[in-house]
mmCIF file of N, CA, C and O in Angstrom:
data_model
loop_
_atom_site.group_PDB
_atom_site.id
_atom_site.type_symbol
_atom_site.label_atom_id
_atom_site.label_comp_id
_atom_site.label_asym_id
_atom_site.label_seq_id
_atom_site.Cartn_x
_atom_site.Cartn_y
_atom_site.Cartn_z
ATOM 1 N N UNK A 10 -92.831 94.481 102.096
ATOM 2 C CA UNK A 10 -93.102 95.893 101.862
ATOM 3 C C UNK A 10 -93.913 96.101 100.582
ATOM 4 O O UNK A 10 -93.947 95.168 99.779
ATOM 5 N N UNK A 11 -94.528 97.165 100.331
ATOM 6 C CA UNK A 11 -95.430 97.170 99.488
ATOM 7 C C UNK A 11 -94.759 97.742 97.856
ATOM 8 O O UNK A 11 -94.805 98.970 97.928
ATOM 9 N N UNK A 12 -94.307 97.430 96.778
ATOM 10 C CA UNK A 12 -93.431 98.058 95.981
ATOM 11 C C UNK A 12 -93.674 99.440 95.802
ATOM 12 O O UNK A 12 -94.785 99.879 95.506
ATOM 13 N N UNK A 13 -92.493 100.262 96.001
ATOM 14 C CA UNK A 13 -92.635 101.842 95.364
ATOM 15 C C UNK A 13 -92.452 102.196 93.857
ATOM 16 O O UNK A 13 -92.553 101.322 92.996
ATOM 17 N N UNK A 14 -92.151 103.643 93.523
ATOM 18 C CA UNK A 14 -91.980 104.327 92.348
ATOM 19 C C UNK A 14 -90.740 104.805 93.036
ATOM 20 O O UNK A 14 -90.557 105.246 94.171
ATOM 21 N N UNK A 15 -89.734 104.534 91.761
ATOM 22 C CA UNK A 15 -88.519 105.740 92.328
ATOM 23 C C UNK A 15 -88.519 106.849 91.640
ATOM 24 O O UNK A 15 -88.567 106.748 90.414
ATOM 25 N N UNK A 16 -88.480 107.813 92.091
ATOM 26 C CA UNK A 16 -88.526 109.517 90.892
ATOM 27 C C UNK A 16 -88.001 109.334 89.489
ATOM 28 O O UNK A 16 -87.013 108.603 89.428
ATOM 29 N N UNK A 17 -88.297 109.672 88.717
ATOM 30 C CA UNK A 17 -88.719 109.934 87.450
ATOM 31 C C UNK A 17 -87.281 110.851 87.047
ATOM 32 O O UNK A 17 -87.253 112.056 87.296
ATOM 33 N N UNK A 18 -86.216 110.216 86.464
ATOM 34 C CA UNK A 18 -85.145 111.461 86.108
ATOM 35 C C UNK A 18 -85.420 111.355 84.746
ATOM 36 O O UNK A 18 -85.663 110.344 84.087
ATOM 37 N N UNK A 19 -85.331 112.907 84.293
ATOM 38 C CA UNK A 19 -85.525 113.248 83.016
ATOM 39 C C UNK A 19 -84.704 114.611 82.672
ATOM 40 O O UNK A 19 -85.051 115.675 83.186
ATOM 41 N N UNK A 20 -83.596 114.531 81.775
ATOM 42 C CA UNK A 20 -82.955 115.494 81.869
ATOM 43 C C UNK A 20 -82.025 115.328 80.025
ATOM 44 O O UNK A 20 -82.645 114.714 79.157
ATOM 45 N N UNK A 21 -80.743 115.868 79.708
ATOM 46 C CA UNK A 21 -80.247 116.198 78.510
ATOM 47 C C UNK A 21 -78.380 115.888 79.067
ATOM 48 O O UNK A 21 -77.693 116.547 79.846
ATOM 49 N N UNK A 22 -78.093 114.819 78.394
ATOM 50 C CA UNK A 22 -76.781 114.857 78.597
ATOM 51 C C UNK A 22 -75.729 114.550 77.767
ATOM 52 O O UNK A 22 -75.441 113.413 77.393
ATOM 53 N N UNK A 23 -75.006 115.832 77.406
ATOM 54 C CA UNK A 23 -74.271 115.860 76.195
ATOM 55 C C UNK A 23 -75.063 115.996 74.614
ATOM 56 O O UNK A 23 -74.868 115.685 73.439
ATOM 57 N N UNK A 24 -75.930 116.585 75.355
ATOM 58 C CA UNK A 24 -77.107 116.635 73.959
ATOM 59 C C UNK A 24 -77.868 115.991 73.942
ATOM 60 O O UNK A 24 -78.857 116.412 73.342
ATOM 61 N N UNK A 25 -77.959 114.792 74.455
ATOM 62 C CA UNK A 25 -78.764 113.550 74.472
ATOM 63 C C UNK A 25 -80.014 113.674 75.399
ATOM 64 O O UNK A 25 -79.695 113.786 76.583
ATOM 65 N N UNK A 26 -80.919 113.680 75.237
ATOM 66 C CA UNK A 26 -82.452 114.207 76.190
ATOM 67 C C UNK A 26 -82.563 112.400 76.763
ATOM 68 O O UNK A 26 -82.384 111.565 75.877
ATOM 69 N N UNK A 27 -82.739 112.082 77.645
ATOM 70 C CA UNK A 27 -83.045 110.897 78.273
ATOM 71 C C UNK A 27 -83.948 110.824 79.345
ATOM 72 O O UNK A 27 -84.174 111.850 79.986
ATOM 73 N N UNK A 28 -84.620 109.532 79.703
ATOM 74 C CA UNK A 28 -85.354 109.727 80.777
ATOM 75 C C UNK A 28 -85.420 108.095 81.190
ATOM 76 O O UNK A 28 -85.583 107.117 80.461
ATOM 77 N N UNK A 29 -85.250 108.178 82.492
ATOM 78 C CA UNK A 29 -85.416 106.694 83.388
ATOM 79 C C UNK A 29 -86.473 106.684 83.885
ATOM 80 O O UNK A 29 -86.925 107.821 84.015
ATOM 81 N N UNK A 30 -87.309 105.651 84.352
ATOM 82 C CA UNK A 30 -88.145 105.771 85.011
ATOM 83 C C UNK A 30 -88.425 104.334 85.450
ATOM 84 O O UNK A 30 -88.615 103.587 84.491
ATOM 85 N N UNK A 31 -88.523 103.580 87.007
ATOM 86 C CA UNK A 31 -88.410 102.288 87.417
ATOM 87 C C UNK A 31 -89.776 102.405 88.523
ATOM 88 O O UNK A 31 -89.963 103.014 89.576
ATOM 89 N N UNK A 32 -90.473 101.617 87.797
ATOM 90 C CA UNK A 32 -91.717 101.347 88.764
ATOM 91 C C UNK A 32 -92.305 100.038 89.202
ATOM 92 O O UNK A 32 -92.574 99.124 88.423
ATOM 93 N N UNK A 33 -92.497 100.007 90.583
ATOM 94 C CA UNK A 33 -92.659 98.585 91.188
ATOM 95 C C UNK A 33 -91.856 98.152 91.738
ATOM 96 O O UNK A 33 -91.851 96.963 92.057
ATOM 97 N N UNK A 34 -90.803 99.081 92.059
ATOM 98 C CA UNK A 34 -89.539 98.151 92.939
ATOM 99 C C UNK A 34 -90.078 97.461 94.473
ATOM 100 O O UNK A 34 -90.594 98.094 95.393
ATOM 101 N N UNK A 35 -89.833 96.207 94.441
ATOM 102 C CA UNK A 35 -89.901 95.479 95.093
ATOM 103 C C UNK A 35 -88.702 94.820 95.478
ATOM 104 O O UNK A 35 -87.712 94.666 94.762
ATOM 105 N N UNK A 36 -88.896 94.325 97.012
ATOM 106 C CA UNK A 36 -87.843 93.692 97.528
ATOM 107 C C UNK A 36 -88.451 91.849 97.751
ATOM 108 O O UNK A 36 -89.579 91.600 98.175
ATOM 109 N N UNK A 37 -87.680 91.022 97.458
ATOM 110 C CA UNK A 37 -88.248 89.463 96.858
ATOM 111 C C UNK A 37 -87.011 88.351 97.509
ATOM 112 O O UNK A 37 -85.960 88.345 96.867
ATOM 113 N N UNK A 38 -87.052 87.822 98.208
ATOM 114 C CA UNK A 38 -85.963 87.197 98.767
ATOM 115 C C UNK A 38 -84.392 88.062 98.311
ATOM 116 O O UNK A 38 -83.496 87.850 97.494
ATOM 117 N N UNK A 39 -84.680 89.103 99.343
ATOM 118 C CA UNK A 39 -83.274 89.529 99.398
ATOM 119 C C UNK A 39 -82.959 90.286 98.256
ATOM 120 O O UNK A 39 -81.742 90.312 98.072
ATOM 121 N N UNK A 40 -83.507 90.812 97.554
ATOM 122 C CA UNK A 40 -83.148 91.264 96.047
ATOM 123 C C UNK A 40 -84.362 92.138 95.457
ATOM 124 O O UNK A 40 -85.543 91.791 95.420
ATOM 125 N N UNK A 41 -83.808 93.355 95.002
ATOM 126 C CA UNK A 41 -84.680 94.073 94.121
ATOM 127 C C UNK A 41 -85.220 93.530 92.684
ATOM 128 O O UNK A 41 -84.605 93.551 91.618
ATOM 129 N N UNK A 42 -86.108 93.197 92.855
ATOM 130 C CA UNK A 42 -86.621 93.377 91.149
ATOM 131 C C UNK A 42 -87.654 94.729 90.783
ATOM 132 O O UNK A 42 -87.942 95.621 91.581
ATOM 133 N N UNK A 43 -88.077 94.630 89.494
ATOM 134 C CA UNK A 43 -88.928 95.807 88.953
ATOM 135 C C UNK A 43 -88.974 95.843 87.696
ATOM 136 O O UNK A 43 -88.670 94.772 87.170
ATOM 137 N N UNK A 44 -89.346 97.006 86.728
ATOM 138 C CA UNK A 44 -89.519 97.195 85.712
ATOM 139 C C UNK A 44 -88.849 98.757 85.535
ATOM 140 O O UNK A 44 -89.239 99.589 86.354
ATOM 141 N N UNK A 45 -87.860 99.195 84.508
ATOM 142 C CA UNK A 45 -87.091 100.251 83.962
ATOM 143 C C UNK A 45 -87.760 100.737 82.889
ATOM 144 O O UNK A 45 -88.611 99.873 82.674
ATOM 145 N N UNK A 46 -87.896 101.625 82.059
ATOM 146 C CA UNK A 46 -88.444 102.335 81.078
ATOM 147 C C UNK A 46 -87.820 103.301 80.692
ATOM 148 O O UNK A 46 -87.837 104.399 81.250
ATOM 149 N N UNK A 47 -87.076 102.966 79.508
ATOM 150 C CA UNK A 47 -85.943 103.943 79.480
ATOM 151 C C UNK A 47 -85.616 104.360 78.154
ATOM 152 O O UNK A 47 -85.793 103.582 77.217
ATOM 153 N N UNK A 48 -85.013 105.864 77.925
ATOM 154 C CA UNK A 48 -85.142 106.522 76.762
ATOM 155 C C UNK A 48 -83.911 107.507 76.453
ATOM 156 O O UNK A 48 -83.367 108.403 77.097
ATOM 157 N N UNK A 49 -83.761 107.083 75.495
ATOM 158 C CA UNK A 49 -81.890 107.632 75.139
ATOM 159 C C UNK A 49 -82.574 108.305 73.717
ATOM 160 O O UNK A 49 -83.248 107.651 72.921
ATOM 161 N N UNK A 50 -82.240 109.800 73.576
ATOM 162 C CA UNK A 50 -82.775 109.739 72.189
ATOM 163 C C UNK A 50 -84.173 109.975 72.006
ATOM 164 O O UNK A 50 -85.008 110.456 72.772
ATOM 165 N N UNK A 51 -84.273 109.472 70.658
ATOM 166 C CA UNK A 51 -85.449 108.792 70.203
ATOM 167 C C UNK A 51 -85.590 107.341 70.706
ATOM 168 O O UNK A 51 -86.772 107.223 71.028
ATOM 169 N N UNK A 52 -84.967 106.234 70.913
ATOM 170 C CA UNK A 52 -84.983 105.040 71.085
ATOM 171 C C UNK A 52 -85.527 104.932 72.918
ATOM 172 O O UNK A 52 -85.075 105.450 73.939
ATOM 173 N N UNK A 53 -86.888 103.836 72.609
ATOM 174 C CA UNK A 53 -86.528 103.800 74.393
ATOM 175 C C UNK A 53 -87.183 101.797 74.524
ATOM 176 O O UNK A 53 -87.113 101.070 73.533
ATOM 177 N N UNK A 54 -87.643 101.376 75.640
ATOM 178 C CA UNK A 54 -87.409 100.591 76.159
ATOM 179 C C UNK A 54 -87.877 99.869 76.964
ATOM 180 O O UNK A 54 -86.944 99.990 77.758
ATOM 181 N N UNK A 55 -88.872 98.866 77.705
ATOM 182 C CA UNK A 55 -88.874 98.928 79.159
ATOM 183 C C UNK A 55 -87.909 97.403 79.165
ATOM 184 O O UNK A 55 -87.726 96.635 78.221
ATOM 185 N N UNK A 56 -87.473 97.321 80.371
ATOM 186 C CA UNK A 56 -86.633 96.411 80.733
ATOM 187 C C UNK A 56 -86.742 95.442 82.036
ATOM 188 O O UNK A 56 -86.876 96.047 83.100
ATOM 189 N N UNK A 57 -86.706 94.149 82.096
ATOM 190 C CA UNK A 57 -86.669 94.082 83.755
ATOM 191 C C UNK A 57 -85.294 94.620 84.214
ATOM 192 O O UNK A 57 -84.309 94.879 83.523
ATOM 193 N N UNK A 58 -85.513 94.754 85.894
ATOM 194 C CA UNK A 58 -84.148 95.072 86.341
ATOM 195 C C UNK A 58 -83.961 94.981 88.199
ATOM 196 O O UNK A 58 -84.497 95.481 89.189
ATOM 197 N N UNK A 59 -83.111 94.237 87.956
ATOM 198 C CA UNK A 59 -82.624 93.973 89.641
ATOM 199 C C UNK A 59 -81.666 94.363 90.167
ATOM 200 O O UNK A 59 -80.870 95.063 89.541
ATOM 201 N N UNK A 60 -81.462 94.025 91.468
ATOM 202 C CA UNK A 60 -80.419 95.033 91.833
ATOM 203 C C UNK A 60 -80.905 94.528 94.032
ATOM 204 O O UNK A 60 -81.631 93.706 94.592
ATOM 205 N N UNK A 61 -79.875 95.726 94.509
ATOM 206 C CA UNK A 61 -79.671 94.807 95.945
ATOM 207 C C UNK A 61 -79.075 96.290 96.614
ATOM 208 O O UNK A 61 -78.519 97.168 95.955
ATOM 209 N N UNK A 62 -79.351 96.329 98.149
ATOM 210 C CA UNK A 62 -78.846 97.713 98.788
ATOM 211 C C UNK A 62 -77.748 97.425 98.910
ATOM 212 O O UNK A 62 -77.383 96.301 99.257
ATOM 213 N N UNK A 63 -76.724 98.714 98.559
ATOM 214 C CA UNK A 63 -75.625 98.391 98.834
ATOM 215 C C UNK A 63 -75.252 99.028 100.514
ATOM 216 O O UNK A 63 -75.905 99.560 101.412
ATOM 217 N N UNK A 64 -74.246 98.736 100.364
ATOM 218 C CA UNK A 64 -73.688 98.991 102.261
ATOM 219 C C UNK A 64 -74.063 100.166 102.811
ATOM 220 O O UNK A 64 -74.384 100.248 103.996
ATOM 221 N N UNK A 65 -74.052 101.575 101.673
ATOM 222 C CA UNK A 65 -74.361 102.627 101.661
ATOM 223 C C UNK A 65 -76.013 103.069 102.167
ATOM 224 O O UNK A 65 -76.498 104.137 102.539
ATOM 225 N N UNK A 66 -76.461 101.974 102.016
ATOM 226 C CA UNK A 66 -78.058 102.001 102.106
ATOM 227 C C UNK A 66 -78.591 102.575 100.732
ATOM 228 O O UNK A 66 -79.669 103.168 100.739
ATOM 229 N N UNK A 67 -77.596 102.364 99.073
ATOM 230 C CA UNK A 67 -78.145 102.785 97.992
ATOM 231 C C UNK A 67 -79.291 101.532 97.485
ATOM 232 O O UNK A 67 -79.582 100.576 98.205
ATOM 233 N N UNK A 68 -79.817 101.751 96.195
ATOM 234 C CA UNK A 68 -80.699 101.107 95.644
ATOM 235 C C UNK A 68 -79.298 101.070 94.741
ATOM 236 O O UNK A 68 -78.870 102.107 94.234
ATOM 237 N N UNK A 69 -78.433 99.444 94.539
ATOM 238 C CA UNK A 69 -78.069 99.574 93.218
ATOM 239 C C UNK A 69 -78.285 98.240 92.103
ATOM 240 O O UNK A 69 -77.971 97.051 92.054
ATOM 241 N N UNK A 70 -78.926 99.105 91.372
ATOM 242 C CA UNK A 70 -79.557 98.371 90.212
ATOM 243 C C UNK A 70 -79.164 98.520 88.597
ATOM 244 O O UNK A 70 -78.674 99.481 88.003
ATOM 245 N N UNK A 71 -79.676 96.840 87.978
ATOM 246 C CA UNK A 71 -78.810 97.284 86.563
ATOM 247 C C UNK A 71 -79.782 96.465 85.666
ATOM 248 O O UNK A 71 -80.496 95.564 86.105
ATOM 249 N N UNK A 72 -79.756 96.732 84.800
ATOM 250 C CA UNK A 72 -80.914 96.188 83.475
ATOM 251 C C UNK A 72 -80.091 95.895 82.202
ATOM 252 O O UNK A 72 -79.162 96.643 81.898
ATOM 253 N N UNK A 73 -80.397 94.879 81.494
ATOM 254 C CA UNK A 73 -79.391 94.667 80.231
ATOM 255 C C UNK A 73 -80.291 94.342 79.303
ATOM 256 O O UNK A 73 -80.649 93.192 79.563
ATOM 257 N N UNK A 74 -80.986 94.837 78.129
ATOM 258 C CA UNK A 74 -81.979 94.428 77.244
ATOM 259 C C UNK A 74 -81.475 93.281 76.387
ATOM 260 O O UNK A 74 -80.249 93.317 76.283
ATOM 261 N N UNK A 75 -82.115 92.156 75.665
ATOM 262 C CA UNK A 75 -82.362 91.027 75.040
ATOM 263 C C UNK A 75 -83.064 90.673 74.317
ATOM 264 O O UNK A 75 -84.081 90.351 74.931
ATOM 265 N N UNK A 76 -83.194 90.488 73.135
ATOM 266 C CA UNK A 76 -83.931 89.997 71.936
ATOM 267 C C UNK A 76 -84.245 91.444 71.190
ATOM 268 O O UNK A 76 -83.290 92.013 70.660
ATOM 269 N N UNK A 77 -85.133 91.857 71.153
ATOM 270 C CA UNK A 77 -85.489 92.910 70.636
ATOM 271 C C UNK A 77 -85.142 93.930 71.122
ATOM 272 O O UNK A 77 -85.307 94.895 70.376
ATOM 273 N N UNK A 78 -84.490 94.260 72.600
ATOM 274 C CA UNK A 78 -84.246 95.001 73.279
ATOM 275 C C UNK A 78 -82.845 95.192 73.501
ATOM 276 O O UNK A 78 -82.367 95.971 74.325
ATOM 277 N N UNK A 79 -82.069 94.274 72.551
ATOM 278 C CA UNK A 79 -80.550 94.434 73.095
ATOM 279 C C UNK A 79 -80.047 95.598 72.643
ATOM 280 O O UNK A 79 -80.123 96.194 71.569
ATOM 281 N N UNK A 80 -79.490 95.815 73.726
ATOM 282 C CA UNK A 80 -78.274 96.966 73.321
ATOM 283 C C UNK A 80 -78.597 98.150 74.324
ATOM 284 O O UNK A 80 -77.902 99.127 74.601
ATOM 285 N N UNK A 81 -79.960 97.755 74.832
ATOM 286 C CA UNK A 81 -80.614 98.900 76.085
ATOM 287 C C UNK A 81 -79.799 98.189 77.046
ATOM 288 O O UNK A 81 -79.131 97.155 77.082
ATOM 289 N N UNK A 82 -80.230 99.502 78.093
ATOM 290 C CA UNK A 82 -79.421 98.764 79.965
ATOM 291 C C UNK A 82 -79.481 100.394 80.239
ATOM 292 O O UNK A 82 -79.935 101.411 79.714
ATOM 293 N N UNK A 83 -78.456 99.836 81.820
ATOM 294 C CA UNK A 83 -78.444 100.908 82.871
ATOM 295 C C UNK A 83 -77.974 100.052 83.621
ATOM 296 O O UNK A 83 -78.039 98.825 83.702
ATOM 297 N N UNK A 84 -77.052 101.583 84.652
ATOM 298 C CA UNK A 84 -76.599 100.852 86.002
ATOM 299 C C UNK A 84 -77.255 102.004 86.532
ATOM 300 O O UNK A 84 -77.418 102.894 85.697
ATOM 301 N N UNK A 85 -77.755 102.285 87.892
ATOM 302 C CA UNK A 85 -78.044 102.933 88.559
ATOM 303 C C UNK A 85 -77.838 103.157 90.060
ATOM 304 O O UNK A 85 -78.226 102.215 90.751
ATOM 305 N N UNK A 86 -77.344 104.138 90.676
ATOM 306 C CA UNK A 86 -77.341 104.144 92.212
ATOM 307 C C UNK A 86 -78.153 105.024 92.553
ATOM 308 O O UNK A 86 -77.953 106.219 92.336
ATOM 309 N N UNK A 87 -79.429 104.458 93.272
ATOM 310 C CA UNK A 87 -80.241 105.691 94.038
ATOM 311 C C UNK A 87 -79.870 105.977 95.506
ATOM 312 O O UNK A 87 -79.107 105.336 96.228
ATOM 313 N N UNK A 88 -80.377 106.763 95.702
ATOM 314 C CA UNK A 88 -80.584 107.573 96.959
ATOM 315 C C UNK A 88 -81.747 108.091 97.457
ATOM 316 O O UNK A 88 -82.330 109.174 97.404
ATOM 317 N N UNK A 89 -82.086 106.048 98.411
ATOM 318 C CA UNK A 89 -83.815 106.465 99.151
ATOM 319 C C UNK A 89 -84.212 107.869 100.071
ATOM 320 O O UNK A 89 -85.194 108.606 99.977
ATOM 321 N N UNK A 90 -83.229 107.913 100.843
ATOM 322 C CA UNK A 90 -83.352 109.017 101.849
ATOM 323 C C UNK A 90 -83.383 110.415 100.773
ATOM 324 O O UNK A 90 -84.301 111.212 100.964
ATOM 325 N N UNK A 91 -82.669 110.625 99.970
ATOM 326 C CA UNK A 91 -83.564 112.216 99.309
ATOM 327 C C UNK A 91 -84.135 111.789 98.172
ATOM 328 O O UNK A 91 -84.726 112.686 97.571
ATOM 329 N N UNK A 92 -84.165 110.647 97.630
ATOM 330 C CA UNK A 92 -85.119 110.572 96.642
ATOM 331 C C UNK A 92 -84.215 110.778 94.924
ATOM 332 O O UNK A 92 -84.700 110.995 93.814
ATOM 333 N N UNK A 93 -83.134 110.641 95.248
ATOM 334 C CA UNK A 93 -82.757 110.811 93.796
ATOM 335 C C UNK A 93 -81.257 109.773 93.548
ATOM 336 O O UNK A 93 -80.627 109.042 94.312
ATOM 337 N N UNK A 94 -81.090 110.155 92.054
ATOM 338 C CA UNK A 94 -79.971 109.349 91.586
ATOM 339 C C UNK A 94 -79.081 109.825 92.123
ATOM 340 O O UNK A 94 -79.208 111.040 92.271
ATOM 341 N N UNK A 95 -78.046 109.334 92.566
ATOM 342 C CA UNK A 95 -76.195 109.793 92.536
ATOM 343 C C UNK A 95 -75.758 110.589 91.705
ATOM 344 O O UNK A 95 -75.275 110.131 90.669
ATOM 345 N N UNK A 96 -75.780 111.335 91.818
ATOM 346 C CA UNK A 96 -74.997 112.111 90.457
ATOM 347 C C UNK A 96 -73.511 111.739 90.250
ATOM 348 O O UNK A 96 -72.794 111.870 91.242
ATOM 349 N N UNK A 97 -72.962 111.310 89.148
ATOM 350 C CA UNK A 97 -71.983 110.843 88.372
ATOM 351 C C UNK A 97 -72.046 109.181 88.566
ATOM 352 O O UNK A 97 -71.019 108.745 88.046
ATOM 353 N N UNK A 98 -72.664 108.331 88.986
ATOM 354 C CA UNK A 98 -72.884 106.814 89.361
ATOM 355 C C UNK A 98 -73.774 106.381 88.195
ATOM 356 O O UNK A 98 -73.413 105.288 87.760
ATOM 357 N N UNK A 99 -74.534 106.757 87.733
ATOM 358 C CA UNK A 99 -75.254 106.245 86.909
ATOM 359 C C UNK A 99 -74.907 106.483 84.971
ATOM 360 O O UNK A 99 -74.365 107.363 84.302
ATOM 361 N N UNK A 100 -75.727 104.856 84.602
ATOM 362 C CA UNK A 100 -75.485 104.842 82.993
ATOM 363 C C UNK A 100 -76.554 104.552 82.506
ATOM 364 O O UNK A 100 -77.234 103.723 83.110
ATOM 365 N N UNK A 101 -77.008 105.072 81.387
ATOM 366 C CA UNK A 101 -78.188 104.368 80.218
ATOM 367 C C UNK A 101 -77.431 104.251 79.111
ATOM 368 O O UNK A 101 -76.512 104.984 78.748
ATOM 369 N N UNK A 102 -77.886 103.251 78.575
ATOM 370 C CA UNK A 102 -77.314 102.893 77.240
ATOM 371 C C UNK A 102 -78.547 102.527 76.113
ATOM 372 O O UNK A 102 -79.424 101.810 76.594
ATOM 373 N N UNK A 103 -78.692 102.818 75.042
ATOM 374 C CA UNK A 103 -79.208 102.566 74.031
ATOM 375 C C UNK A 103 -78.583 101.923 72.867
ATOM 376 O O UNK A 103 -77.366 102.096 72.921
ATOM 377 N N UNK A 104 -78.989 101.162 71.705
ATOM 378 C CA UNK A 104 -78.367 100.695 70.495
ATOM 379 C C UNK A 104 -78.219 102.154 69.660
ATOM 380 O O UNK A 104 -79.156 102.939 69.513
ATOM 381 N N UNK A 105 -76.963 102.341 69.184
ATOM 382 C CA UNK A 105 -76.644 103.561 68.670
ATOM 383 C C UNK A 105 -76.660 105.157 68.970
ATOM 384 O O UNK A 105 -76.952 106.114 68.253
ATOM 385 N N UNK A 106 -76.344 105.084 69.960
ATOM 386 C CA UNK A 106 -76.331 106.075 71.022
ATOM 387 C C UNK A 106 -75.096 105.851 71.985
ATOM 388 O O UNK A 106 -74.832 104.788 72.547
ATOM 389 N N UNK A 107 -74.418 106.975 72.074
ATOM 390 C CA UNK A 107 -73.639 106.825 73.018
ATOM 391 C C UNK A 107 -74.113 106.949 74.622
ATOM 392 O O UNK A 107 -75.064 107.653 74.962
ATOM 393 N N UNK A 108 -73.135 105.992 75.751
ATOM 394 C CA UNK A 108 -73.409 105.613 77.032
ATOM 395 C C UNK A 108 -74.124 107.549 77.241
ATOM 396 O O UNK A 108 -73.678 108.603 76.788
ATOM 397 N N UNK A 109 -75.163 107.305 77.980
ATOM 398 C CA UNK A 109 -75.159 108.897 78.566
ATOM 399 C C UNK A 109 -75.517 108.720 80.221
ATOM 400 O O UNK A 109 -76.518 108.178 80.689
ATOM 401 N N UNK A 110 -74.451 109.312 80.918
ATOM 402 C CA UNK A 110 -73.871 109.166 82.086
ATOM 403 C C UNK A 110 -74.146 110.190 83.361
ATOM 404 O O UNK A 110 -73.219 110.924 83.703
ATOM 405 N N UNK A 111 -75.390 110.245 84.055
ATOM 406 C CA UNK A 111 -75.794 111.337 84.845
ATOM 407 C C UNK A 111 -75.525 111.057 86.434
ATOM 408 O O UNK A 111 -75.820 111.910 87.270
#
């Protein structure tokens, strides 16, 4: 399949303004990979990140940053058929920032 864009969430939670954004998801022997870009704050990120459909037919995917990037991540559950995140399933995390959970 040819890799997509998954929608762009950008929103404020608990005060915290954040924004995800995963482009290039591809499917690769059985498994999602891609690239995350992600912003807690002021602090943001890009990350690799993989992930696998779950039974549900979700996209669920997770990213953990390293070296210069530690302390970033995300778990995420999408939803191909309308195009958006789960609401209450998903996490971003930043270094010094609390988890913010949409």
């Amino acid at each position: 399949p040819v890799p997509i864009d998954l929608a762009v969430q950008t929103s404020v939670a608990g005060g915290v303004p954040y924004s995800v954004s995963v482009t290039g998801l591809d499917l690769v022997n059985q498994k999602l990979t891609s690239m995350v870009a992600l912003t807690v704050g002021t602090a943001s990120a890009s990350l690799p990140i993989t992930g696998s459909i779950d039974k549900n037919g979700y996209f669920a995917l997770t990213a953990k940053g390293t070296g210069a990037n530690k302390g970033f991540g995300c778990v995420l559950l999408y939803d191909v058929v309308t195009g958006t995140y789960r609401p209450g399933k998903n996490t971003v995390t930043a270094p010094g920032q609390r988890p913010v959970r949409f």
